[in-house]
Short mmCIF file of C-alpha atoms in Angstrom, two decimals:
data_model
loop_
_atom_site.label_atom_id
_atom_site.label_comp_id
_atom_site.label_asym_id
_atom_site.label_seq_id
_atom_site.Cartn_x
_atom_site.Cartn_y
_atom_site.Cartn_z
CA MET A 1 -11.60 -17.10 -2.15
CA ALA A 2 -9.20 -19.78 -0.98
CA GLU A 3 -5.56 -19.62 -2.05
CA ASP A 4 -2.93 -22.33 -2.24
CA ARG A 5 -0.59 -19.98 -0.35
CA ALA A 6 -1.36 -16.89 1.69
CA ALA A 7 0.58 -14.30 3.63
CA VAL A 8 0.07 -11.47 6.08
CA VAL A 9 2.34 -8.46 5.55
CA THR A 10 2.36 -5.53 7.95
CA GLY A 11 3.69 -2.10 7.06
CA ALA A 12 2.34 -2.82 3.58
CA SER A 13 1.42 0.75 2.61
CA SER A 14 5.00 1.74 1.69
CA GLY A 15 8.66 0.83 1.81
CA ILE A 16 9.75 -2.69 2.67
CA GLY A 17 6.27 -3.96 3.46
CA LEU A 18 4.89 -2.82 0.12
CA ALA A 19 7.81 -4.31 -1.80
CA VAL A 20 7.34 -7.64 -0.01
CA ALA A 21 3.58 -7.63 -0.63
CA ARG A 22 4.11 -6.95 -4.35
CA ALA A 23 6.67 -9.75 -4.61
CA LEU A 24 4.47 -12.31 -2.86
CA ILE A 25 1.45 -11.44 -5.01
CA GLU A 26 3.62 -11.80 -8.12
CA ASP A 27 4.62 -15.23 -6.80
CA GLY A 28 1.00 -16.32 -6.45
CA TYR A 29 0.27 -15.65 -2.79
CA GLY A 30 -2.92 -14.16 -1.51
CA VAL A 31 -1.75 -11.29 0.69
CA ALA A 32 -3.45 -9.46 3.53
CA LEU A 33 -2.05 -5.91 3.41
CA ALA A 34 -1.90 -4.35 6.87
CA ALA A 35 -1.01 -0.76 7.75
CA ARG A 36 -2.61 2.22 9.45
CA ARG A 37 -3.37 4.25 6.29
CA ALA A 38 -6.75 2.89 5.16
CA ASP A 39 -7.02 5.03 2.01
CA ARG A 40 -3.56 4.09 0.82
CA LEU A 41 -4.17 0.40 1.49
CA GLU A 42 -7.39 0.44 -0.49
CA GLU A 43 -5.63 2.08 -3.44
CA LEU A 44 -2.96 -0.60 -3.33
CA ALA A 45 -5.47 -3.44 -3.08
CA GLN A 46 -7.18 -2.11 -6.20
CA GLU A 47 -3.84 -1.87 -7.97
CA LEU A 48 -2.57 -5.28 -6.92
CA GLY A 49 -5.73 -7.15 -7.84
CA GLU A 50 -7.86 -9.90 -6.44
CA ARG A 51 -5.05 -11.58 -4.52
CA ALA A 52 -4.74 -8.50 -2.27
CA LEU A 53 -6.86 -7.87 0.81
CA SER A 54 -6.77 -4.45 2.49
CA VAL A 55 -6.98 -4.56 6.31
CA PRO A 56 -6.26 -1.24 8.06
CA THR A 57 -4.40 -2.20 11.22
CA ASP A 58 -2.48 -0.59 14.05
CA VAL A 59 -0.13 -3.45 14.93
CA SER A 60 0.29 -2.17 18.49
CA ASP A 61 -3.42 -2.85 19.13
CA ALA A 62 -4.10 -6.50 19.99
CA ALA A 63 -7.76 -6.41 18.96
CA GLN A 64 -6.91 -4.98 15.54
CA VAL A 65 -4.23 -7.61 15.01
CA ARG A 66 -6.67 -10.40 15.89
CA GLU A 67 -9.14 -8.96 13.38
CA LEU A 68 -6.40 -8.83 10.74
CA VAL A 69 -5.70 -12.51 11.17
CA ARG A 70 -9.40 -13.39 11.26
CA LEU A 71 -10.07 -11.55 8.00
CA ALA A 72 -7.00 -13.03 6.33
CA THR A 73 -8.02 -16.59 7.17
CA GLU A 74 -11.64 -15.89 6.26
CA ARG A 75 -10.57 -14.62 2.82
CA PHE A 76 -7.73 -17.00 1.99
CA GLY A 77 -8.43 -20.05 4.15
CA ARG A 78 -4.88 -20.26 5.48
CA ILE A 79 -1.73 -18.35 6.43
CA ASP A 80 1.61 -19.69 5.25
CA VAL A 81 3.83 -16.63 5.75
CA ALA A 82 3.81 -13.61 8.05
CA VAL A 83 6.17 -10.69 7.39
CA THR A 84 6.28 -8.05 10.11
CA ALA A 85 7.54 -4.93 8.33
CA ALA A 86 5.58 -2.25 10.21
CA GLY A 87 7.90 0.16 11.96
CA VAL A 88 8.68 3.70 12.99
CA LEU A 89 11.96 5.56 13.38
CA HIS A 90 12.61 7.99 16.22
CA TYR A 91 16.28 8.90 16.48
CA ALA A 92 17.35 11.23 19.29
CA PRO A 93 19.74 11.24 22.25
CA LEU A 94 18.45 9.55 25.38
CA GLU A 95 17.83 12.82 27.21
CA GLU A 96 15.83 14.22 24.28
CA ILE A 97 13.56 11.33 23.33
CA ASP A 98 10.32 11.59 25.24
CA GLU A 99 8.12 8.79 26.54
CA ALA A 100 5.60 9.11 23.73
CA GLU A 101 8.31 8.65 21.08
CA TRP A 102 9.81 5.75 23.03
CA GLU A 103 6.43 4.03 23.38
CA ALA A 104 5.55 4.62 19.72
CA THR A 105 8.84 3.06 18.65
CA MET A 106 8.47 0.04 20.89
CA GLY A 107 4.78 -0.27 20.03
CA ALA A 108 5.22 -0.47 16.28
CA ASN A 109 8.59 -2.19 16.09
CA LEU A 110 8.59 -4.66 18.97
CA LYS A 111 5.11 -4.99 20.46
CA GLY A 112 3.63 -5.12 16.97
CA THR A 113 5.96 -7.96 16.03
CA TYR A 114 4.96 -9.83 19.18
CA LEU A 115 1.21 -9.34 18.63
CA VAL A 116 1.29 -10.40 14.99
CA ALA A 117 3.48 -13.42 15.68
CA ARG A 118 1.27 -14.55 18.55
CA ALA A 119 -1.88 -14.22 16.43
CA VAL A 120 -0.57 -16.03 13.34
CA LEU A 121 1.37 -18.79 15.08
CA PRO A 122 -1.52 -21.30 15.32
CA HIS A 123 -2.04 -20.93 11.57
CA LEU A 124 1.67 -21.25 10.81
CA ARG A 125 1.73 -24.48 12.79
CA VAL A 126 -1.03 -25.87 10.58
CA SER A 127 0.68 -24.81 7.34
CA ARG A 128 4.23 -25.45 8.62
CA GLY A 129 4.81 -21.88 7.61
CA TYR A 130 7.33 -19.09 8.00
CA LEU A 131 7.54 -16.07 10.33
CA ILE A 132 9.83 -13.41 8.84
CA THR A 133 10.48 -10.35 10.97
CA ILE A 134 12.15 -7.18 9.74
CA SER A 135 14.78 -6.16 12.24
CA SER A 136 17.65 -3.91 11.16
CA GLY A 137 21.38 -3.62 11.04
CA SER A 138 20.72 -1.29 13.97
CA GLY A 139 19.65 -4.38 15.86
CA THR A 140 23.24 -5.59 15.88
CA PHE A 141 25.07 -2.61 17.41
CA GLY A 142 24.57 0.49 19.52
CA SER A 143 24.65 4.04 18.17
CA ALA A 144 24.36 7.52 19.58
CA GLY A 145 20.74 8.60 19.21
CA GLY A 146 19.53 5.05 18.77
CA THR A 147 18.43 4.24 22.30
CA ALA A 148 14.82 3.62 21.24
CA TYR A 149 15.18 2.43 17.67
CA ASN A 150 18.22 0.20 18.17
CA ALA A 151 16.74 -1.27 21.34
CA SER A 152 13.51 -2.12 19.52
CA LYS A 153 15.38 -3.81 16.68
CA TRP A 154 17.65 -5.75 19.05
CA GLY A 155 14.42 -6.86 20.67
CA VAL A 156 12.97 -8.05 17.37
CA ARG A 157 16.04 -10.23 16.78
CA GLY A 158 15.95 -11.72 20.27
CA PHE A 159 12.21 -12.25 20.05
CA THR A 160 12.48 -14.03 16.70
CA GLN A 161 15.26 -16.32 17.87
CA SER A 162 13.25 -17.20 20.97
CA VAL A 163 10.14 -17.96 18.92
CA LEU A 164 12.25 -20.22 16.74
CA GLN A 165 13.28 -22.27 19.75
CA GLU A 166 9.62 -22.75 20.63
CA VAL A 167 8.34 -23.74 17.17
CA ARG A 168 11.12 -25.47 15.28
CA GLY A 169 9.82 -28.88 16.36
CA ASP A 170 6.48 -28.01 14.71
CA GLY A 171 8.01 -27.43 11.29
CA VAL A 172 7.65 -23.65 11.56
CA ARG A 173 10.60 -21.49 10.56
CA ALA A 174 11.47 -18.00 11.79
CA THR A 175 14.05 -15.54 10.52
CA ALA A 176 14.93 -11.95 11.40
CA ILE A 177 16.10 -9.99 8.36
CA CYS A 178 18.54 -7.27 9.40
CA PRO A 179 19.10 -4.84 6.52
CA GLY A 180 21.38 -1.87 6.56
CA ARG A 181 19.92 1.51 5.66
CA VAL A 182 17.06 1.12 3.18
CA ALA A 183 15.63 3.89 1.01
CA THR A 184 12.15 4.20 2.54
CA PRO A 185 9.91 7.13 3.52
CA MET A 186 11.08 6.73 7.14
CA LEU A 187 14.39 8.29 6.12
CA GLY A 188 12.76 11.53 5.02
CA PRO A 189 15.13 13.57 2.83
CA HIS A 190 17.58 10.65 2.67
CA GLU A 191 15.03 8.35 1.00
CA HIS A 192 16.52 8.90 -2.45
CA ASP A 193 20.16 8.43 -1.46
CA PRO A 194 21.66 6.24 -4.23
CA ASP A 195 24.05 4.60 -1.77
CA LEU A 196 21.26 2.84 0.16
CA LEU A 197 19.62 -0.53 -0.23
CA VAL A 198 16.15 -0.39 -1.77
CA PRO A 199 12.99 -2.12 -0.47
CA GLU A 200 13.10 -4.58 -3.36
CA ASP A 201 16.42 -5.89 -2.01
CA VAL A 202 14.63 -6.95 1.16
CA ALA A 203 11.73 -8.39 -0.84
CA ASP A 204 14.25 -10.47 -2.81
CA ALA A 205 15.65 -11.74 0.50
CA VAL A 206 12.15 -12.81 1.56
CA ARG A 207 11.71 -14.62 -1.75
CA TRP A 208 15.04 -16.38 -1.26
CA LEU A 209 14.12 -17.54 2.23
CA LEU A 210 10.84 -18.95 0.95
CA SER A 211 12.66 -20.76 -1.87
CA LEU A 212 14.79 -22.81 0.52
CA ARG A 213 13.96 -26.38 1.38
CA PRO A 214 11.81 -26.64 4.52
CA ILE A 215 14.68 -28.27 6.44
CA VAL A 216 16.85 -25.15 6.03
CA GLN A 217 16.63 -22.63 8.88
CA ILE A 218 18.25 -19.19 8.68
CA LYS A 219 18.29 -17.55 12.10
CA ASP A 220 19.45 -14.05 11.12
CA LEU A 221 19.87 -12.69 7.60
CA MET A 222 22.12 -9.65 7.38
CA LEU A 223 21.86 -7.43 4.31
CA GLU A 224 24.43 -4.78 3.46
CA ARG A 225 25.18 -2.71 0.40
CA THR A 226 28.52 -3.33 -1.25
CA THR A 227 30.97 -0.46 -1.26
CA ALA A 228 31.81 -0.91 -4.95
#
């Protein structure tokens, strides 16, 4: 089934990724849903309908990412948008975070962004598409306990800006969205804090970016909750 517009969204089983996938499907995109939880993805694909494709993927595994992109292009015939929302949160002081937690954080947050971007870029060049990475407000400052997480999100911002310098002459756009704290399952007991942003706020930001004229480039998009 070919679509007029198609997207790849990682981290699509919950939180920001799921909200973005829902929004893009509502807007008429075919969407390849990527995340590690195969059963949850299949449930969502059934719920979201024929425009959704479930592709269980560990974004830190290059072979799985290549297969994600292959299946997306096989199903939809194109890729216009890639949103890298897969991520993990390990928050601990430097002397307490172990190598496995460090590597898991970098693998999902930074390496995964790199692998997905590298795999979709040839298709984005064809469609003159959009790479949207989900960084964080934590990618703009340092914080005690954030040695792994903040470093990974700083990396996503720097990576995205560097990709932009390589592709802007090809008509491809790239933006790092940097939200403040968002009510997602990663926050555990704080997920339902009413003072947080919600995943739909980030999805609305993605929609806004895609609504801009192709000549408009937003390098970083910072999202914060008002204090009112």
